[in-house]
Amino acid sequence: MLSQLPVKVISLRRSGRRQRIAETLSTHCVDFDFVDAVDANEIPSSEFDRLYDDAAARLRYGRSLSKGEVACFVSHRRLWEAVAASEHGVIVLEDDALLDLAFFKKVVRWHGRKLSHFADIVLLGRSKLSRSSGRRAYLYEPLKRSQPFDGMTIGLPFKQWTSGSVGYWISPRGAALALAHSVGPVRALLDDWPWHRDGGSLRIMELRPYVVWEGFESIASDIEAERNPLISGRTRWKDLLLEPLRFVRLVLRWSIATVIRVIARFDTAAAVNHD
């Protein structure tokens, strides 16, 4: 099978995860390259101070970013430089990505130019979400505006947040916008998609169903252990109190999404009749 879209796998050289994903991609005859990630352990303190704006990060998140989070952002940004200088979008994977069959049968065969007409970035999956929880995620997080694409659905969710970077497609235009917005010291999380969207004017969409999953349940993360002490957890009783509100939000979101789809169909029919 020949893929239309280049696949780039961001990975630390010392990572022990390269062989697994290389075998998976090679089994499906996907052409791919490894992109060496910046190793947080090798960044001198003086260099880290130049790479990172702690005041800006604390202002946005109420905490500092870990060295691993900063290194992750810099790693992806270096790849964006190559994408922005090219004529083709790429699929970016992290080396703990787990891939569904639809990734090979459909996504790698996408025509990037057609996709770039309405999106700069398409998120192909979400971190810290198991396959078994996917249907619940689709139920509670419907797409506000969507359109069919190659037998799947791509659209704008009601809420974008720090949902991971385990797998995404990015166009040359998207890479250029992301670079322009993030120039200088790192001041946000790489996967803070609202930050990229609002400040960088990127059109960030999601794919449904997801085709990329993070192997967080079986593959240890280089960033997670360092980040966890910086994040305050939410207790179980707070989650239980929020459950009724989530249900109300679910009903409202699906109602709004339905109305938007009906209006879009009406507008399309009216345009056809007018022609």
mmCIF file of C-alpha atoms in Angstrom:
data_model
loop_
_atom_site.group_PDB
_atom_site.id
_atom_site.type_symbol
_atom_site.label_atom_id
_atom_site.label_comp_id
_atom_site.label_asym_id
_atom_site.label_seq_id
_atom_site.Cartn_x
_atom_site.Cartn_y
_atom_site.Cartn_z
ATOM 1 C CA MET A 1 0.000 0.000 0.000
ATOM 2 C CA LEU A 2 1.348 3.385 -0.981
ATOM 3 C CA SER A 3 0.500 6.231 1.392
ATOM 4 C CA GLN A 4 -0.385 9.657 0.019
ATOM 5 C CA LEU A 5 0.684 11.466 3.199
ATOM 6 C CA PRO A 6 4.176 11.323 4.699
ATOM 7 C CA VAL A 7 4.256 9.901 8.235
ATOM 8 C CA LYS A 8 6.697 11.326 10.772
ATOM 9 C CA VAL A 9 7.217 9.633 14.134
ATOM 10 C CA ILE A 10 8.655 11.878 16.850
ATOM 11 C CA SER A 11 10.729 9.811 19.234
ATOM 12 C CA LEU A 12 13.667 10.086 21.605
ATOM 13 C CA ARG A 13 16.769 8.296 20.324
ATOM 14 C CA ARG A 14 17.033 6.476 23.649
ATOM 15 C CA SER A 15 13.391 5.428 23.528
ATOM 16 C CA GLY A 16 12.748 1.723 23.656
ATOM 17 C CA ARG A 17 9.479 2.151 21.770
ATOM 18 C CA ARG A 18 10.752 2.631 18.243
ATOM 19 C CA GLN A 19 10.800 -1.017 17.230
ATOM 20 C CA ARG A 20 7.121 -1.566 18.096
ATOM 21 C CA ILE A 21 5.724 1.272 16.005
ATOM 22 C CA ALA A 22 8.247 0.665 13.196
ATOM 23 C CA GLU A 23 7.039 -2.929 12.897
ATOM 24 C CA THR A 24 3.407 -1.807 12.875
ATOM 25 C CA LEU A 25 3.925 0.767 10.122
ATOM 26 C CA SER A 26 6.178 -1.507 8.072
ATOM 27 C CA THR A 27 3.672 -4.368 8.263
ATOM 28 C CA HIS A 28 1.159 -2.098 6.506
ATOM 29 C CA CYS A 29 3.787 -0.864 4.004
ATOM 30 C CA VAL A 30 3.647 2.739 5.207
ATOM 31 C CA ASP A 31 6.638 4.904 4.376
ATOM 32 C CA PHE A 32 7.706 6.748 7.501
ATOM 33 C CA ASP A 33 10.645 8.494 9.126
ATOM 34 C CA PHE A 34 11.696 8.887 12.722
ATOM 35 C CA VAL A 35 12.271 12.456 13.860
ATOM 36 C CA ASP A 36 14.643 12.680 16.820
ATOM 37 C CA ALA A 37 12.945 14.429 19.718
ATOM 38 C CA VAL A 38 14.752 16.921 21.919
ATOM 39 C CA ASP A 39 15.911 15.095 25.047
ATOM 40 C CA ALA A 40 14.969 17.074 28.161
ATOM 41 C CA ASN A 41 17.783 15.371 30.088
ATOM 42 C CA GLU A 42 20.338 16.892 27.743
ATOM 43 C CA ILE A 43 19.163 20.513 27.964
ATOM 44 C CA PRO A 44 21.564 22.580 30.124
ATOM 45 C CA SER A 45 19.919 24.902 32.653
ATOM 46 C CA SER A 46 21.223 27.980 30.847
ATOM 47 C CA GLU A 47 19.706 26.753 27.574
ATOM 48 C CA PHE A 48 16.427 25.848 29.269
ATOM 49 C CA ASP A 49 16.048 29.389 30.604
ATOM 50 C CA ARG A 50 16.352 30.641 27.028
ATOM 51 C CA LEU A 51 13.855 28.121 25.670
ATOM 52 C CA TYR A 52 11.113 28.615 28.249
ATOM 53 C CA ASP A 53 8.966 31.502 29.543
ATOM 54 C CA ASP A 54 7.881 30.369 33.001
ATOM 55 C CA ALA A 55 5.901 33.528 33.799
ATOM 56 C CA ALA A 56 3.707 33.119 30.719
ATOM 57 C CA ALA A 57 3.106 29.421 31.449
ATOM 58 C CA ARG A 58 2.177 30.059 35.077
ATOM 59 C CA LEU A 59 -0.168 32.851 34.035
ATOM 60 C CA ARG A 60 -2.058 30.461 31.725
ATOM 61 C CA TYR A 61 -1.985 27.226 33.723
ATOM 62 C CA GLY A 62 -1.243 28.248 37.288
ATOM 63 C CA ARG A 63 1.848 26.019 37.269
ATOM 64 C CA SER A 64 5.241 25.678 35.666
ATOM 65 C CA LEU A 65 5.842 23.379 32.710
ATOM 66 C CA SER A 66 8.155 20.443 33.154
ATOM 67 C CA LYS A 67 11.371 20.135 31.193
ATOM 68 C CA GLY A 68 9.818 17.269 29.267
ATOM 69 C CA GLU A 69 6.814 19.374 28.251
ATOM 70 C CA VAL A 70 9.073 22.147 26.981
ATOM 71 C CA ALA A 71 11.266 19.677 25.094
ATOM 72 C CA CYS A 72 8.149 18.128 23.546
ATOM 73 C CA PHE A 73 7.003 21.510 22.205
ATOM 74 C CA VAL A 74 10.441 22.276 20.786
ATOM 75 C CA SER A 75 10.565 18.838 19.110
ATOM 76 C CA HIS A 76 7.270 19.332 17.291
ATOM 77 C CA ARG A 77 8.156 22.906 16.391
ATOM 78 C CA ARG A 78 11.316 21.758 14.640
ATOM 79 C CA LEU A 79 9.235 19.371 12.547
ATOM 80 C CA TRP A 80 6.809 22.176 11.704
ATOM 81 C CA GLU A 81 9.708 24.137 10.213
ATOM 82 C CA ALA A 82 10.275 21.373 7.663
ATOM 83 C CA VAL A 83 6.542 21.056 6.932
ATOM 84 C CA ALA A 84 6.109 24.804 6.438
ATOM 85 C CA ALA A 85 8.940 24.797 3.897
ATOM 86 C CA SER A 86 7.418 21.896 1.949
ATOM 87 C CA GLU A 87 4.414 21.558 -0.344
ATOM 88 C CA HIS A 88 2.755 18.684 1.500
ATOM 89 C CA GLY A 89 1.124 18.132 4.852
ATOM 90 C CA VAL A 90 2.267 15.279 7.073
ATOM 91 C CA ILE A 91 0.862 12.919 9.670
ATOM 92 C CA VAL A 92 2.698 13.332 12.964
ATOM 93 C CA LEU A 93 2.740 10.436 15.421
ATOM 94 C CA GLU A 94 4.369 9.999 18.790
ATOM 95 C CA ASP A 95 6.099 6.677 19.340
ATOM 96 C CA ASP A 96 3.537 5.383 21.844
ATOM 97 C CA ALA A 97 0.734 5.638 19.272
ATOM 98 C CA LEU A 98 -1.598 2.681 18.756
ATOM 99 C CA LEU A 99 -3.149 2.644 15.294
ATOM 100 C CA ASP A 100 -6.545 1.389 14.133
ATOM 101 C CA LEU A 101 -6.987 -0.375 10.806
ATOM 102 C CA ALA A 102 -8.794 2.687 9.405
ATOM 103 C CA PHE A 103 -5.564 4.646 9.834
ATOM 104 C CA PHE A 104 -3.939 2.439 7.191
ATOM 105 C CA LYS A 105 -6.953 1.886 4.951
ATOM 106 C CA LYS A 106 -8.089 5.507 4.824
ATOM 107 C CA VAL A 107 -6.135 8.211 6.645
ATOM 108 C CA VAL A 108 -2.684 7.651 5.139
ATOM 109 C CA ARG A 109 -4.342 7.719 1.706
ATOM 110 C CA TRP A 110 -5.937 11.118 2.195
ATOM 111 C CA HIS A 111 -5.303 13.828 -0.374
ATOM 112 C CA GLY A 112 -3.790 16.613 1.674
ATOM 113 C CA ARG A 113 -4.655 19.432 -0.711
ATOM 114 C CA LYS A 114 -8.342 18.589 -0.523
ATOM 115 C CA LEU A 115 -8.188 18.386 3.258
ATOM 116 C CA SER A 116 -6.356 21.718 3.544
ATOM 117 C CA HIS A 117 -9.333 23.552 2.040
ATOM 118 C CA PHE A 118 -11.096 23.438 5.400
ATOM 119 C CA ALA A 119 -8.499 22.447 8.025
ATOM 120 C CA ASP A 120 -4.958 23.313 9.081
ATOM 121 C CA ILE A 121 -4.704 20.593 11.723
ATOM 122 C CA VAL A 122 -6.810 17.461 12.153
ATOM 123 C CA LEU A 123 -6.505 15.652 15.476
ATOM 124 C CA LEU A 124 -6.579 11.917 14.780
ATOM 125 C CA GLY A 125 -6.861 10.813 18.403
ATOM 126 C CA ARG A 126 -6.778 11.911 22.007
ATOM 127 C CA SER A 127 -4.291 11.165 24.754
ATOM 128 C CA LYS A 128 -5.309 9.335 27.931
ATOM 129 C CA LEU A 129 -8.394 7.893 26.251
ATOM 130 C CA SER A 130 -8.710 4.118 25.917
ATOM 131 C CA ARG A 131 -10.367 2.494 22.932
ATOM 132 C CA SER A 132 -13.074 1.137 25.243
ATOM 133 C CA SER A 133 -13.990 4.699 26.267
ATOM 134 C CA GLY A 134 -14.183 6.014 22.718
ATOM 135 C CA ARG A 135 -17.964 5.688 22.272
ATOM 136 C CA ARG A 136 -18.605 7.551 25.508
ATOM 137 C CA ALA A 137 -16.260 10.326 24.386
ATOM 138 C CA TYR A 138 -18.109 10.668 21.064
ATOM 139 C CA LEU A 139 -21.413 10.845 22.949
ATOM 140 C CA TYR A 140 -20.334 13.528 25.411
ATOM 141 C CA GLU A 141 -18.170 15.477 22.959
ATOM 142 C CA PRO A 142 -20.148 15.734 19.692
ATOM 143 C CA LEU A 143 -18.850 17.773 16.774
ATOM 144 C CA LYS A 144 -20.540 21.152 16.484
ATOM 145 C CA ARG A 145 -19.907 21.450 12.762
ATOM 146 C CA SER A 146 -18.823 18.507 10.673
ATOM 147 C CA GLN A 147 -18.584 17.158 7.176
ATOM 148 C CA PRO A 148 -18.000 13.707 5.695
ATOM 149 C CA PHE A 149 -14.527 12.959 4.436
ATOM 150 C CA ASP A 150 -13.581 9.629 2.886
ATOM 151 C CA GLY A 151 -16.265 7.734 4.763
ATOM 152 C CA MET A 152 -15.338 9.351 8.083
ATOM 153 C CA THR A 153 -16.276 12.631 9.746
ATOM 154 C CA ILE A 154 -14.107 15.691 10.334
ATOM 155 C CA GLY A 155 -15.405 18.642 12.288
ATOM 156 C CA LEU A 156 -15.165 21.248 14.980
ATOM 157 C CA PRO A 157 -15.827 20.078 18.544
ATOM 158 C CA PHE A 158 -17.715 22.179 21.064
ATOM 159 C CA LYS A 159 -14.614 22.288 23.220
ATOM 160 C CA GLN A 160 -10.941 22.007 22.398
ATOM 161 C CA TRP A 161 -8.452 21.570 25.199
ATOM 162 C CA THR A 162 -5.111 19.995 26.036
ATOM 163 C CA SER A 163 -6.102 16.685 24.488
ATOM 164 C CA GLY A 164 -2.693 15.379 23.524
ATOM 165 C CA SER A 165 -0.573 15.205 20.381
ATOM 166 C CA VAL A 166 -0.345 11.447 19.945
ATOM 167 C CA GLY A 167 -1.453 11.747 16.319
ATOM 168 C CA TYR A 168 -2.408 14.636 14.029
ATOM 169 C CA TRP A 169 -2.247 15.821 10.439
ATOM 170 C CA ILE A 170 -0.836 19.291 9.777
ATOM 171 C CA SER A 171 -0.710 21.258 6.528
ATOM 172 C CA PRO A 172 2.122 23.555 5.390
ATOM 173 C CA ARG A 173 -0.153 26.536 6.084
ATOM 174 C CA GLY A 174 -0.947 25.174 9.540
ATOM 175 C CA ALA A 175 2.737 24.643 10.283
ATOM 176 C CA ALA A 176 3.576 28.195 9.201
ATOM 177 C CA LEU A 177 0.810 29.661 11.369
ATOM 178 C CA ALA A 178 1.798 27.539 14.363
ATOM 179 C CA LEU A 179 5.432 28.619 13.994
ATOM 180 C CA ALA A 180 4.546 32.299 13.724
ATOM 181 C CA HIS A 181 2.340 32.117 16.810
ATOM 182 C CA SER A 182 4.798 30.150 18.952
ATOM 183 C CA VAL A 183 7.997 31.951 17.977
ATOM 184 C CA GLY A 184 10.359 32.586 20.878
ATOM 185 C CA PRO A 185 10.490 30.841 24.253
ATOM 186 C CA VAL A 186 7.914 28.122 24.917
ATOM 187 C CA ARG A 187 5.039 29.616 26.885
ATOM 188 C CA ALA A 188 2.287 27.023 26.479
ATOM 189 C CA LEU A 189 1.725 23.302 26.227
ATOM 190 C CA LEU A 190 2.167 21.808 22.779
ATOM 191 C CA ASP A 191 -1.311 20.252 22.886
ATOM 192 C CA ASP A 192 -3.077 23.378 24.139
ATOM 193 C CA TRP A 193 -5.139 23.513 20.964
ATOM 194 C CA PRO A 194 -7.277 26.496 22.057
ATOM 195 C CA TRP A 195 -4.044 28.482 22.470
ATOM 196 C CA HIS A 196 -3.010 27.647 18.909
ATOM 197 C CA ARG A 197 -6.523 28.235 17.562
ATOM 198 C CA ASP A 198 -7.218 31.569 19.244
ATOM 199 C CA GLY A 199 -3.751 33.088 19.048
ATOM 200 C CA GLY A 200 -2.552 31.569 15.813
ATOM 201 C CA SER A 201 -5.831 31.548 13.841
ATOM 202 C CA LEU A 202 -5.475 27.844 13.053
ATOM 203 C CA ARG A 203 -8.442 25.799 11.854
ATOM 204 C CA ILE A 204 -8.180 22.810 14.172
ATOM 205 C CA MET A 205 -10.591 19.948 13.523
ATOM 206 C CA GLU A 206 -11.107 16.462 14.956
ATOM 207 C CA LEU A 207 -11.583 13.132 13.216
ATOM 208 C CA ARG A 208 -14.399 10.795 14.194
ATOM 209 C CA PRO A 209 -14.003 8.025 14.934
ATOM 210 C CA TYR A 210 -10.467 8.381 16.253
ATOM 211 C CA VAL A 211 -7.858 6.179 14.586
ATOM 212 C CA VAL A 212 -4.888 6.910 16.867
ATOM 213 C CA TRP A 213 -4.769 6.030 20.559
ATOM 214 C CA GLU A 214 -2.106 6.609 23.162
ATOM 215 C CA GLY A 215 -0.684 3.446 24.674
ATOM 216 C CA PHE A 216 -0.740 4.987 28.145
ATOM 217 C CA GLU A 217 -2.079 1.820 29.759
ATOM 218 C CA SER A 218 0.832 -0.346 28.646
ATOM 219 C CA ILE A 219 3.637 2.016 27.617
ATOM 220 C CA ALA A 220 5.381 4.230 30.166
ATOM 221 C CA SER A 221 5.519 7.946 29.354
ATOM 222 C CA ASP A 222 8.742 9.929 29.541
ATOM 223 C CA ILE A 223 6.819 13.103 30.406
ATOM 224 C CA GLU A 224 4.099 11.869 32.735
ATOM 225 C CA ALA A 225 6.177 11.075 35.823
ATOM 226 C CA GLU A 226 7.816 14.503 35.685
ATOM 227 C CA ARG A 227 4.539 16.345 35.064
ATOM 228 C CA ASN A 228 2.289 14.681 37.658
ATOM 229 C CA PRO A 229 3.756 16.466 40.726
ATOM 230 C CA LEU A 230 3.045 19.817 39.008
ATOM 231 C CA ILE A 231 -0.669 19.069 38.470
ATOM 232 C CA SER A 232 -3.291 19.180 41.198
ATOM 233 C CA GLY A 233 -5.706 16.262 40.957
ATOM 234 C CA ARG A 234 -9.507 16.340 41.169
ATOM 235 C CA THR A 235 -11.186 14.171 43.771
ATOM 236 C CA ARG A 236 -13.741 11.488 42.913
ATOM 237 C CA TRP A 237 -16.597 13.218 44.774
ATOM 238 C CA LYS A 238 -16.216 16.323 42.621
ATOM 239 C CA ASP A 239 -16.537 14.170 39.506
ATOM 240 C CA LEU A 240 -19.756 12.670 40.865
ATOM 241 C CA LEU A 241 -21.214 16.116 41.582
ATOM 242 C CA LEU A 242 -20.431 17.240 38.048
ATOM 243 C CA GLU A 243 -22.097 14.225 36.383
ATOM 244 C CA PRO A 244 -25.649 15.741 36.240
ATOM 245 C CA LEU A 245 -24.218 18.904 34.710
ATOM 246 C CA ARG A 246 -22.404 16.818 32.100
ATOM 247 C CA PHE A 247 -25.689 15.180 31.129
ATOM 248 C CA VAL A 248 -27.412 18.557 30.699
ATOM 249 C CA ARG A 249 -24.466 19.754 28.625
ATOM 250 C CA LEU A 250 -24.659 16.589 26.521
ATOM 251 C CA VAL A 251 -28.323 17.238 25.654
ATOM 252 C CA LEU A 252 -27.658 20.882 24.823
ATOM 253 C CA ARG A 253 -24.679 20.086 22.607
ATOM 254 C CA TRP A 254 -26.492 17.450 20.576
ATOM 255 C CA SER A 255 -29.481 19.770 20.200
ATOM 256 C CA ILE A 256 -27.282 22.598 18.941
ATOM 257 C CA ALA A 257 -25.363 20.275 16.606
ATOM 258 C CA THR A 258 -28.638 18.996 15.150
ATOM 259 C CA VAL A 259 -29.940 22.516 14.541
ATOM 260 C CA ILE A 260 -26.687 23.515 12.844
ATOM 261 C CA ARG A 261 -26.850 20.471 10.556
ATOM 262 C CA VAL A 262 -30.478 21.183 9.630
ATOM 263 C CA ILE A 263 -29.662 24.813 8.814
ATOM 264 C CA ALA A 264 -26.646 23.728 6.726
ATOM 265 C CA ARG A 265 -28.775 21.292 4.721
ATOM 266 C CA PHE A 266 -31.443 23.960 4.193
ATOM 267 C CA ASP A 267 -28.841 26.435 2.957
ATOM 268 C CA THR A 268 -27.367 23.830 0.610
ATOM 269 C CA ALA A 269 -30.795 22.948 -0.796
ATOM 270 C CA ALA A 270 -31.639 26.624 -1.247
ATOM 271 C CA ALA A 271 -28.374 27.244 -3.104
ATOM 272 C CA VAL A 272 -29.034 24.298 -5.431
ATOM 273 C CA ASN A 273 -32.567 25.497 -6.175
ATOM 274 C CA HIS A 274 -31.307 29.003 -6.807
ATOM 275 C CA ASP A 275 -28.760 27.723 -9.335
#
